[in-house]
Amino acid sequence: MTQIEQLIVQRQKLIKKFSLGHFNYESGKAIGIAENQFLKKAIKIIQSELGATGFGPLEFARKLQLSESQVYRKIKAMTGKSTAVFIRSVKLKRLGT
């Protein structure tokens, strides 16, 4: 019972925290201001590398000055997509518009 109560308390804290943030309509997840800035920076980097044929998760991580695994975890948590799928979706959106 104590574990269930703690889970409920944690869930309420998360709901309160994310209700103050922004909502990412692509993934259906709430994101904060810092995460929103990170996503904007990431999208800008991908868009600047549209013509680069060798641009992938490793180069993307280097541009963000993070390790590849850190970038994967952050992108996956915010968008629900892997780094490669996120890069591909940003490229497709940019080319489609």
PDB file of C-alpha atoms in Angstrom:
ATOM      1  CA  MET A   1       0.000   0.000   0.000  1.00  0.00           C
ATOM      2  CA  THR A   2       2.875   2.342   0.786  1.00  0.00           C
ATOM      3  CA  GLN A   3       4.380   1.772  -2.665  1.00  0.00           C
ATOM      4  CA  ILE A   4       1.064   2.532  -4.321  1.00  0.00           C
ATOM      5  CA  GLU A   5       0.666   5.703  -2.294  1.00  0.00           C
ATOM      6  CA  GLN A   6       4.192   6.806  -3.257  1.00  0.00           C
ATOM      7  CA  LEU A   7       3.468   6.126  -6.925  1.00  0.00           C
ATOM      8  CA  ILE A   8       0.349   8.259  -6.703  1.00  0.00           C
ATOM      9  CA  VAL A   9       2.274  11.088  -5.040  1.00  0.00           C
ATOM     10  CA  GLN A  10       5.002  10.910  -7.709  1.00  0.00           C
ATOM     11  CA  ARG A  11       2.403  10.903 -10.475  1.00  0.00           C
ATOM     12  CA  GLN A  12       0.730  13.990  -9.001  1.00  0.00           C
ATOM     13  CA  LYS A  13       4.087  15.767  -8.819  1.00  0.00           C
ATOM     14  CA  LEU A  14       4.785  14.927 -12.463  1.00  0.00           C
ATOM     15  CA  ILE A  15       1.363  16.148 -13.536  1.00  0.00           C
ATOM     16  CA  LYS A  16       1.892  19.399 -11.662  1.00  0.00           C
ATOM     17  CA  LYS A  17       5.385  19.844 -13.118  1.00  0.00           C
ATOM     18  CA  PHE A  18       4.360  19.206 -16.710  1.00  0.00           C
ATOM     19  CA  SER A  19       1.205  21.264 -16.525  1.00  0.00           C
ATOM     20  CA  LEU A  20       3.467  24.322 -16.250  1.00  0.00           C
ATOM     21  CA  GLY A  21       5.487  23.371 -19.354  1.00  0.00           C
ATOM     22  CA  HIS A  22       4.766  23.315 -23.059  1.00  0.00           C
ATOM     23  CA  PHE A  23       3.149  20.504 -24.974  1.00  0.00           C
ATOM     24  CA  ASN A  24       4.871  18.763 -27.868  1.00  0.00           C
ATOM     25  CA  TYR A  25       2.101  17.812 -30.285  1.00  0.00           C
ATOM     26  CA  GLU A  26       4.327  15.460 -32.283  1.00  0.00           C
ATOM     27  CA  SER A  27       4.904  13.106 -29.387  1.00  0.00           C
ATOM     28  CA  GLY A  28       1.916  14.027 -27.252  1.00  0.00           C
ATOM     29  CA  LYS A  29       4.180  14.737 -24.293  1.00  0.00           C
ATOM     30  CA  ALA A  30       4.542  17.791 -22.120  1.00  0.00           C
ATOM     31  CA  ILE A  31       7.945  19.457 -22.299  1.00  0.00           C
ATOM     32  CA  GLY A  32       9.502  22.276 -20.322  1.00  0.00           C
ATOM     33  CA  ILE A  33      11.138  25.454 -21.499  1.00  0.00           C
ATOM     34  CA  ALA A  34      14.669  23.996 -21.378  1.00  0.00           C
ATOM     35  CA  GLU A  35      13.588  20.958 -23.361  1.00  0.00           C
ATOM     36  CA  ASN A  36      11.831  23.184 -25.872  1.00  0.00           C
ATOM     37  CA  GLN A  37      15.029  25.207 -26.361  1.00  0.00           C
ATOM     38  CA  PHE A  38      17.009  21.984 -26.778  1.00  0.00           C
ATOM     39  CA  LEU A  39      14.590  20.740 -29.456  1.00  0.00           C
ATOM     40  CA  LYS A  40      14.737  24.067 -31.300  1.00  0.00           C
ATOM     41  CA  LYS A  41      18.543  23.932 -31.275  1.00  0.00           C
ATOM     42  CA  ALA A  42      18.497  20.315 -32.458  1.00  0.00           C
ATOM     43  CA  ILE A  43      16.088  21.081 -35.300  1.00  0.00           C
ATOM     44  CA  LYS A  44      18.180  24.081 -36.361  1.00  0.00           C
ATOM     45  CA  ILE A  45      21.306  21.903 -36.503  1.00  0.00           C
ATOM     46  CA  ILE A  46      19.543  19.250 -38.580  1.00  0.00           C
ATOM     47  CA  GLN A  47      18.164  21.858 -40.981  1.00  0.00           C
ATOM     48  CA  SER A  48      21.614  23.371 -41.435  1.00  0.00           C
ATOM     49  CA  GLU A  49      22.934  19.932 -42.425  1.00  0.00           C
ATOM     50  CA  LEU A  50      20.215  19.040 -44.963  1.00  0.00           C
ATOM     51  CA  GLY A  51      22.683  18.736 -47.824  1.00  0.00           C
ATOM     52  CA  ALA A  52      25.253  16.695 -45.907  1.00  0.00           C
ATOM     53  CA  THR A  53      25.063  13.064 -46.986  1.00  0.00           C
ATOM     54  CA  GLY A  54      27.084  11.689 -44.068  1.00  0.00           C
ATOM     55  CA  PHE A  55      25.111  13.478 -41.367  1.00  0.00           C
ATOM     56  CA  GLY A  56      23.816  11.006 -38.803  1.00  0.00           C
ATOM     57  CA  PRO A  57      23.389  10.484 -35.067  1.00  0.00           C
ATOM     58  CA  LEU A  58      27.131  10.640 -34.354  1.00  0.00           C
ATOM     59  CA  GLU A  59      27.668  13.954 -36.141  1.00  0.00           C
ATOM     60  CA  PHE A  60      24.435  15.272 -34.642  1.00  0.00           C
ATOM     61  CA  ALA A  61      25.705  14.474 -31.140  1.00  0.00           C
ATOM     62  CA  ARG A  62      29.007  16.185 -31.875  1.00  0.00           C
ATOM     63  CA  LYS A  63      27.222  19.344 -33.020  1.00  0.00           C
ATOM     64  CA  LEU A  64      25.163  19.322 -29.811  1.00  0.00           C
ATOM     65  CA  GLN A  65      28.371  18.737 -27.818  1.00  0.00           C
ATOM     66  CA  LEU A  66      26.893  15.685 -26.094  1.00  0.00           C
ATOM     67  CA  SER A  67      27.581  11.981 -26.275  1.00  0.00           C
ATOM     68  CA  GLU A  68      25.566   9.936 -28.725  1.00  0.00           C
ATOM     69  CA  SER A  69      23.840   8.032 -25.923  1.00  0.00           C
ATOM     70  CA  GLN A  70      22.878  11.264 -24.118  1.00  0.00           C
ATOM     71  CA  VAL A  71      21.349  12.663 -27.280  1.00  0.00           C
ATOM     72  CA  TYR A  72      19.473   9.417 -27.873  1.00  0.00           C
ATOM     73  CA  ARG A  73      18.020   9.435 -24.345  1.00  0.00           C
ATOM     74  CA  LYS A  74      17.006  13.107 -24.511  1.00  0.00           C
ATOM     75  CA  ILE A  75      15.416  12.856 -27.949  1.00  0.00           C
ATOM     76  CA  LYS A  76      13.668   9.593 -27.082  1.00  0.00           C
ATOM     77  CA  ALA A  77      12.278  11.038 -23.838  1.00  0.00           C
ATOM     78  CA  MET A  78      11.014  14.220 -25.495  1.00  0.00           C
ATOM     79  CA  THR A  79       9.711  12.925 -28.811  1.00  0.00           C
ATOM     80  CA  GLY A  80       9.358   9.178 -28.424  1.00  0.00           C
ATOM     81  CA  LYS A  81      11.596   8.717 -31.481  1.00  0.00           C
ATOM     82  CA  SER A  82      15.136   7.431 -31.821  1.00  0.00           C
ATOM     83  CA  THR A  83      17.806   9.893 -32.918  1.00  0.00           C
ATOM     84  CA  ALA A  84      17.916   8.563 -36.489  1.00  0.00           C
ATOM     85  CA  VAL A  85      14.116   8.655 -36.845  1.00  0.00           C
ATOM     86  CA  PHE A  86      14.017  12.179 -35.363  1.00  0.00           C
ATOM     87  CA  ILE A  87      16.652  13.401 -37.830  1.00  0.00           C
ATOM     88  CA  ARG A  88      14.786  11.779 -40.709  1.00  0.00           C
ATOM     89  CA  SER A  89      11.435  13.272 -39.663  1.00  0.00           C
ATOM     90  CA  VAL A  90      12.901  16.788 -39.387  1.00  0.00           C
ATOM     91  CA  LYS A  91      14.510  16.437 -42.810  1.00  0.00           C
ATOM     92  CA  LEU A  92      11.274  15.172 -44.350  1.00  0.00           C
ATOM     93  CA  LYS A  93       9.246  18.001 -42.820  1.00  0.00           C
ATOM     94  CA  ARG A  94      11.742  20.578 -44.046  1.00  0.00           C
ATOM     95  CA  LEU A  95      11.848  19.141 -47.549  1.00  0.00           C
ATOM     96  CA  GLY A  96       8.074  18.754 -47.648  1.00  0.00           C
ATOM     97  CA  THR A  97       7.371  22.407 -46.887  1.00  0.00           C
TER      98      THR A  97
END
